[in-house]
Coordinates of C-alpha atoms and ligand atoms in Angstrom, one line a residue:
X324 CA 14.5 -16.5 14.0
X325 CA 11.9 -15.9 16.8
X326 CA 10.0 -18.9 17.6
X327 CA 6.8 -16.6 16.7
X328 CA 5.6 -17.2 12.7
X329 CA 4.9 -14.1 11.2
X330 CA 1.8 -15.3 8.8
X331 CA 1.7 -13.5 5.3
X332 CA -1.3 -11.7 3.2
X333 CA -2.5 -12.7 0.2
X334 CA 0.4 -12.6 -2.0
X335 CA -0.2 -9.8 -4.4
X336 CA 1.1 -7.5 -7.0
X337 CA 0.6 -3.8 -5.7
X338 CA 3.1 -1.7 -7.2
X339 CA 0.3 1.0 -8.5
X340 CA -2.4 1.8 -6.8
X341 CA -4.7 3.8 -8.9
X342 CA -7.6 6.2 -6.7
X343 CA -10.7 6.9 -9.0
X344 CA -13.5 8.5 -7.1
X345 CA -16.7 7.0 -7.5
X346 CA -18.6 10.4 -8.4
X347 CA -16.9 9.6 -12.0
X348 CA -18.5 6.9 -13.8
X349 CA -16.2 7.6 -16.6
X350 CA -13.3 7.5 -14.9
X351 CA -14.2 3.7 -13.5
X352 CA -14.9 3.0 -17.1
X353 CA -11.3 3.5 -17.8
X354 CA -9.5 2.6 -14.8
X355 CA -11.0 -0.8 -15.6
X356 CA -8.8 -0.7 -18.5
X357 CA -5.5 1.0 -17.2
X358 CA -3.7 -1.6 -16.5
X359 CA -2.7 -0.3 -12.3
X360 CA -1.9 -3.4 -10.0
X361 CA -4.7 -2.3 -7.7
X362 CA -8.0 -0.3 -8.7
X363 CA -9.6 1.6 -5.5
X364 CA -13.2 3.0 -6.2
X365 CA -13.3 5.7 -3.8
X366 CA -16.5 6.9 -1.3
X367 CA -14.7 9.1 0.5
X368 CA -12.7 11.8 0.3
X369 CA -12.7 12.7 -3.2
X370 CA -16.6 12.8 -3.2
X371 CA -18.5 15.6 -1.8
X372 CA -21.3 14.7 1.1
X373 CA -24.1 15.5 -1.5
X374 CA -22.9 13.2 -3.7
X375 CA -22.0 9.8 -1.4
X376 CA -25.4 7.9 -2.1
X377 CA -25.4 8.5 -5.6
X378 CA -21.4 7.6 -5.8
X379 CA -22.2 4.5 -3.9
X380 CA -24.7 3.1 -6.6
X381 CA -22.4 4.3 -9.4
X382 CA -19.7 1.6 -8.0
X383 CA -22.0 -1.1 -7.4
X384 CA -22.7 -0.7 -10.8
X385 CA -19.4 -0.6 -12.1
X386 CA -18.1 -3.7 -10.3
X387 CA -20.9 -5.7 -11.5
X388 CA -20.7 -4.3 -15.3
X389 CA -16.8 -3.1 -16.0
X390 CA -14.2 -5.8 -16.6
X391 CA -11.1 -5.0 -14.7
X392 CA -9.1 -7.7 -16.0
X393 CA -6.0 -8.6 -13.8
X394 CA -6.5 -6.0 -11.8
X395 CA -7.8 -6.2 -7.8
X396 CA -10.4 -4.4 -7.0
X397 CA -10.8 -2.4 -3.9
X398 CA -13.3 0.1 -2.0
X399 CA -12.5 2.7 -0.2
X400 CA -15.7 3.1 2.3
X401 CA -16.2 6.1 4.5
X402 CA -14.7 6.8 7.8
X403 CA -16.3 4.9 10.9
X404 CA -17.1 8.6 12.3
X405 CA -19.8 9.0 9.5
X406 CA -23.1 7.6 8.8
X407 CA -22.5 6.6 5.5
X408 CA -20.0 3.8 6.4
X409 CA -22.0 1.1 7.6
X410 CA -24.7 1.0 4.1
X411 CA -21.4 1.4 2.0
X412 CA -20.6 -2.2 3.4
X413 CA -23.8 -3.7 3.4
X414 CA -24.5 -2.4 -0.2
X415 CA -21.2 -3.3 -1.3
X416 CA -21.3 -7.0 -0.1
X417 CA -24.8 -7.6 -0.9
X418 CA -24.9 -5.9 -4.3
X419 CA -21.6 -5.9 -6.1
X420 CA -21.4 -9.0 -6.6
X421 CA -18.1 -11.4 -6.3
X422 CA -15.2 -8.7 -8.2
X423 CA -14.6 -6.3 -5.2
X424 CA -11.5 -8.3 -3.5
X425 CA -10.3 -5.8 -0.7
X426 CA -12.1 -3.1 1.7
X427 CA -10.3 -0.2 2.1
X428 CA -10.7 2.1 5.5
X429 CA -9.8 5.3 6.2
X430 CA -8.6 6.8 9.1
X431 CA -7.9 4.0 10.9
X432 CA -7.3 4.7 14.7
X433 CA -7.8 2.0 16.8
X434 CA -7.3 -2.1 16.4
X435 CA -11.3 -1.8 17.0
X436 CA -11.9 0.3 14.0
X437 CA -11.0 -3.1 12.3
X438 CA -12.8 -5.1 14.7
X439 CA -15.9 -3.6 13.9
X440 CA -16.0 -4.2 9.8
X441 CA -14.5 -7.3 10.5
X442 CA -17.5 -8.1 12.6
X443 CA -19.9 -6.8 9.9
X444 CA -17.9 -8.1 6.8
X445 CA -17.9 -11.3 8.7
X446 CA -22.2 -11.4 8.7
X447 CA -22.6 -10.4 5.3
X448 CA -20.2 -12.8 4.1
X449 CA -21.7 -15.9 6.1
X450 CA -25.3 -14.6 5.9
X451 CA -24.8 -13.6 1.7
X452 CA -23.0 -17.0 1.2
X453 CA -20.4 -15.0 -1.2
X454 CA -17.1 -17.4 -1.8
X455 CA -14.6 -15.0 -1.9
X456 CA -13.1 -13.4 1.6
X457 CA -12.5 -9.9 1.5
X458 CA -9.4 -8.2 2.5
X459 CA -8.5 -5.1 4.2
X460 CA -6.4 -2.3 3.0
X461 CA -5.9 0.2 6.4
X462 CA -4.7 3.3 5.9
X463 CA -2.5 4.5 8.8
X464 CA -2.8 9.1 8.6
X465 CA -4.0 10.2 11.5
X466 CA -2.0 10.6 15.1
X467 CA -4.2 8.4 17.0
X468 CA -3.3 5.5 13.9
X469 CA -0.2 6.2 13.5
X470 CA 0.5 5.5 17.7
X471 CA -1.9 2.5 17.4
X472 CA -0.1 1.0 14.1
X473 CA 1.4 -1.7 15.3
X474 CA -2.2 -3.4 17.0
X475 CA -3.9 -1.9 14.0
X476 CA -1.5 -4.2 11.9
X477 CA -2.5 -7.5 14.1
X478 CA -5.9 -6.8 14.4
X479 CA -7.6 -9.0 11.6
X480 CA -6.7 -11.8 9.4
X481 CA -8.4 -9.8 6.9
X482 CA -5.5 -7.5 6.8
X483 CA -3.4 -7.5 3.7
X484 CA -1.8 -3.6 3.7
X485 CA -1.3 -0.6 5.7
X486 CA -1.0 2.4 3.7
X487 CA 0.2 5.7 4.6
X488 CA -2.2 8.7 3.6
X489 CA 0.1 11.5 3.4
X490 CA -2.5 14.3 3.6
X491 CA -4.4 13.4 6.3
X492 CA -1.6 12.8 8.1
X493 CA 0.0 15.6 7.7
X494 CA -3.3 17.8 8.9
X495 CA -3.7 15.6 12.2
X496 CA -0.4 15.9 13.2
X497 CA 0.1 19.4 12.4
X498 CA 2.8 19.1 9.7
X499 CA 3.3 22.3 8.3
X500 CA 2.4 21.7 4.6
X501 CA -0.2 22.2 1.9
X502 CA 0.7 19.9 -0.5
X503 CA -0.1 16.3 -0.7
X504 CA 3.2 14.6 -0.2
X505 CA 7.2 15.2 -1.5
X506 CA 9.3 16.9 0.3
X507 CA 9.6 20.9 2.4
X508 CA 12.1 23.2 1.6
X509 CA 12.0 24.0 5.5
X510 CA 12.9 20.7 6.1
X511 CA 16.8 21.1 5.4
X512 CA 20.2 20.4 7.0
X513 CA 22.7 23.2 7.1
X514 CA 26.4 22.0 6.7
X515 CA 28.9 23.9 8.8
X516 CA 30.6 26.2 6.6
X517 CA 33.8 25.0 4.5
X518 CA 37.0 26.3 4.0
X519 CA 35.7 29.1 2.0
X520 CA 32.6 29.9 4.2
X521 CA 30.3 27.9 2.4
X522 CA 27.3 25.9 3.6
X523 CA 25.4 23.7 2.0
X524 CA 21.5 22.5 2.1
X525 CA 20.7 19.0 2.5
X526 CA 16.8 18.1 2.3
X527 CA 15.5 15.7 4.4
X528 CA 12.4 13.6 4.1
X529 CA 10.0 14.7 6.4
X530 CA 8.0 11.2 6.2
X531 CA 11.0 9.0 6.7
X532 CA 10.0 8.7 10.1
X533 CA 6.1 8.0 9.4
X534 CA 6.9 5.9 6.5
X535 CA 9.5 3.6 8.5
X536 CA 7.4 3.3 11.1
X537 CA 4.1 1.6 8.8
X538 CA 6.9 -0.7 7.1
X539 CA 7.8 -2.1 10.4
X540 CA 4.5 -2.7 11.8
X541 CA 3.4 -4.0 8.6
X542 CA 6.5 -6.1 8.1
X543 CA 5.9 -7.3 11.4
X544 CA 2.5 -8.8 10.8
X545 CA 3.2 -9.9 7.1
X546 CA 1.4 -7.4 5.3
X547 CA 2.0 -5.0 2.2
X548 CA 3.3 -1.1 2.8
X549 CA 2.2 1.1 0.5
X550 CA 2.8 4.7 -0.3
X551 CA 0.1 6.8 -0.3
X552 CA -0.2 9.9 -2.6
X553 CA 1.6 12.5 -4.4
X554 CA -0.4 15.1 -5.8
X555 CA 1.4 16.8 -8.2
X556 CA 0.9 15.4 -10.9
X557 CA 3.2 17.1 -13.4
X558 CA 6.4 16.7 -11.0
X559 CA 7.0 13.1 -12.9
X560 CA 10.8 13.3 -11.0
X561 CA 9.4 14.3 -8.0
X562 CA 6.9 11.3 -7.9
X563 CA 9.5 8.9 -8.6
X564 CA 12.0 10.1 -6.0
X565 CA 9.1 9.9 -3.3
X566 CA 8.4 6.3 -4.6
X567 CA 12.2 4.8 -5.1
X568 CA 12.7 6.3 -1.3
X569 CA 9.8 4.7 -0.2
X570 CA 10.7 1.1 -2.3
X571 CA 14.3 1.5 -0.5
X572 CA 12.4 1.6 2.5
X573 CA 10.5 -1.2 1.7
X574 CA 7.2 -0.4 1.0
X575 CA 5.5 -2.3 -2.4
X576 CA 3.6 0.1 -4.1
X577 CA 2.7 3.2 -4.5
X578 CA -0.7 5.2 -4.6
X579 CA -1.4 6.5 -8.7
X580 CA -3.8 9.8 -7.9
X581 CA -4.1 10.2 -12.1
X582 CA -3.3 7.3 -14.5
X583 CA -0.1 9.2 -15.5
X584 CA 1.4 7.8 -12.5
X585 CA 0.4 4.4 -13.0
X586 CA 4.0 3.4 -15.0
X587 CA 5.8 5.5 -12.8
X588 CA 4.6 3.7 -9.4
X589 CA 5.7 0.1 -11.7
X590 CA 8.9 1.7 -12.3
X591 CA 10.2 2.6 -9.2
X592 CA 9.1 -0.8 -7.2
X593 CA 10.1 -3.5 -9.9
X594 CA 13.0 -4.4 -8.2
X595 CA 15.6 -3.7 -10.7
X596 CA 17.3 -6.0 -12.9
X597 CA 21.0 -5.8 -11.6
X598 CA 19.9 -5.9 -8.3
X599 CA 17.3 -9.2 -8.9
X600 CA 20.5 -10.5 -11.2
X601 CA 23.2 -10.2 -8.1
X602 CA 20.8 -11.6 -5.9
X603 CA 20.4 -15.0 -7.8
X604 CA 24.4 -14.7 -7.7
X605 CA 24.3 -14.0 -4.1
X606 CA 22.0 -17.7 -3.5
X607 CA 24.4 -19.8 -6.2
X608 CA 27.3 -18.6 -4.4
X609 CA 26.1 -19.8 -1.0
X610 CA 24.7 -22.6 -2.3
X611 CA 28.1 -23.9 -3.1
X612 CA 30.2 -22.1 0.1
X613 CA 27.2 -24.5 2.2
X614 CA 28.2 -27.3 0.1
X615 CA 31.7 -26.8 1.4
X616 CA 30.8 -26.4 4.8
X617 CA 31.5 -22.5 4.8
X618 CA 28.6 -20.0 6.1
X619 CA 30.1 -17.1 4.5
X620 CA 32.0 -16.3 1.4
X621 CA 32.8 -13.0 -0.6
X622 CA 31.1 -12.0 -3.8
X623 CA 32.5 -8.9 -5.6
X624 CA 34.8 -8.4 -2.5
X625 CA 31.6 -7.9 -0.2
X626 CA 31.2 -10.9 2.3
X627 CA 28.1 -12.8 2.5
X628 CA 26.2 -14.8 4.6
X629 CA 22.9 -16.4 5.6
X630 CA 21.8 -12.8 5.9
X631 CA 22.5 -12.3 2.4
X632 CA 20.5 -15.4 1.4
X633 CA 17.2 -14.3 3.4
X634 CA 17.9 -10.5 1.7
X635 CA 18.1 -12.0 -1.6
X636 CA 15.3 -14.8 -1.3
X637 CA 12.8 -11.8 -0.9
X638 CA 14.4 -9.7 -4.2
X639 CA 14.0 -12.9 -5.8
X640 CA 10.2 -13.8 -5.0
X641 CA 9.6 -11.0 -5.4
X642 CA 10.4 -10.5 -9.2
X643 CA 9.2 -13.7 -10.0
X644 CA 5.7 -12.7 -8.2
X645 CA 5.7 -9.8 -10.6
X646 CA 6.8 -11.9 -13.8
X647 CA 3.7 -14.7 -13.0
X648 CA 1.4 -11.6 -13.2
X649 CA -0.7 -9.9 -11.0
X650 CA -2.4 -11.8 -8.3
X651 CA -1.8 -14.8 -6.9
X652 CA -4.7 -14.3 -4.1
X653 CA -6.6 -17.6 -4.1
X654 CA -10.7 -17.5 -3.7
X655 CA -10.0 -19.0 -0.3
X656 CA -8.6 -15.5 0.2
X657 CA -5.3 -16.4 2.8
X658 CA -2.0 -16.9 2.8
X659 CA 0.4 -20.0 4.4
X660 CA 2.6 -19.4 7.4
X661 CA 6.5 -18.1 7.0
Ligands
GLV214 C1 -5.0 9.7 1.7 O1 -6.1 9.4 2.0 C2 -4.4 10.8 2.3 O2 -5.0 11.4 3.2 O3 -3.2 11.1 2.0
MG215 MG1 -6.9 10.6 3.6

């Protein structure tokens, strides 16, 4: 190991990740019931300009009168290139009272984006007396943030996840698609041709790359990668693929754009049970191969090793974070060193 700690986030649940715009006091009314991991009350993209100020009261209101049980609450502000963003933080802090757990922010480019709601989070916080730290989420879709991820990632204490926000991403970087998410049929491999003068199409994953890229600087500076959305939402299969590829990856969660994919998102990143069931097998077998002075043993005819261990530590905590339900974020609002 290096002799540099990584120092974890808030341990939380975040499989689903449910986006309700905060134009649609109904909808907050029943997200607050749906069950998702994570609830974000949106003041961005989903709401037109004419309606921000109104949106804006609409969630105050709802985090101060909706229960939302288990589930953490977050708020996704507007972009620091607009004039709406600094009021949404000062409203949000001073009015909403003490549910709201994480910020979100869009588009973020630069580690000074952060720096700067940090700064005012910071004020309200100490000036408002409120007891419970907020966290950021940071989405990572545009060029300039995906270049800058890996600062963006180390650039608070109040970071807890980096999320990737397929859409936007796709626009700044010029990725030819028009649909939010899943994959291009242009995006293909062509085998060379067989014995009979066939070839075959293998699609790819255009985000691989993107995705792989958050998990690592998020990984890296013990936060939470998320998957962002998928907007069809009658392609049930196609949803999950996106999200098992993304769990494989190693990213936590999954963005839910309609309640519909709330289960889904659960589904693909509980880790499953064969796979948390060899894992406990993998740590009693090397439990007793250290107590006979070996380092590594086979299991099912596949050696293992202290590599094995750390792999199968995380599967485990991770199933067991799940089982103790939803979040174990304390009011103090950090987590211990690794
Ligand atoms: C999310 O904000 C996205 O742009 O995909
Ligand atoms: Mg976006």
């Amino acid at each position: 190991m290096s002799f540099t700690l990584v120092r974890r986030a808030v341990p939380r649940v975040n499989r689903s990740e449910l986006a309700v715009p905060g134009s649609q006091p109904k909808m907050m009314e029943k997200a607050a019931q749906s069950g998702a991991d994570v609830v974000f009350l949106d003041l961005e993209d989903s709401v037109a300009p004419d309606d921000k100020v109104q949106a804006r009261a609409n969630i105050i209101k709802a985090l101060n009168e909706h229960d939302f049980g288990a589930s953490v609450v977050s708020v996704r502000i507007n972009g620091l290139d607009t004039h709406y963003m600094y009021r949404d933080v000062i409203d949000l802090l001073e009015q909403a009272g003490e549910r709201i757990d994480l910020i979100m922010i869009p588009k973020v480019g630069t580690p000074a984006d952060v720096y700067a709601v940090d700064m005012m989070v910071t004020q309200i916080e100490e000036a408002k007396g409120r007891k419970k730290k907020i966290g950021f989420e940071l989405i990572i879709e545009t060029a300039l943030g995906m270049q800058n991820v890996e600062a963006i990632a180390a650039a608070s204490p109040r970071n807890e996840s980096l999320h990737f926000g397929v859409a936007d991403y796709a626009a700044s970087t010029n990725a030819r698609t028009t649909v939010i998410g899943g994959p291009n049929p242009d995006y293909v491999v062509l085998t060379d041709k067989d014995s009979d003068g066939n070839r075959q199409v293998h699609w790819g994953d255009m985000w691989h790359y993107a995705i792989a890229r958050m998990v690592v600087a998020a990984r890296a500076n013990g936060l939470r990668p998320i998957d962002g959305p998928f907007g069809d939402i009658g392609d049930k299969d196609g949803y999950l693929a996106q999200a098992r590829r993304a769990a494989v990856l190693g990213c936590e969660g999954k963005w839910a754009i309609h309640p519909s994919q709330i289960e889904l998102a659960n589904e693909a990143f509980n880790p499953p049970a064969k796979e948390v069931d060899r894992a406990k097998r993998i740590l009693a077998a090397m439990k007793e191969a250290q107590a006979q002075g070996r380092g590594a043993v086979t299991l099912d005819g596949r050696m293992i090793d202290a590599a094995s261990v750390r792999q199968a530590e995380v599967m485990v905590a991770k199933a067991k974070l799940i089982a103790g339900g939803k979040s174990k974020a304390k009011a103090s609002g950090r987590g211990a060193r690794a």
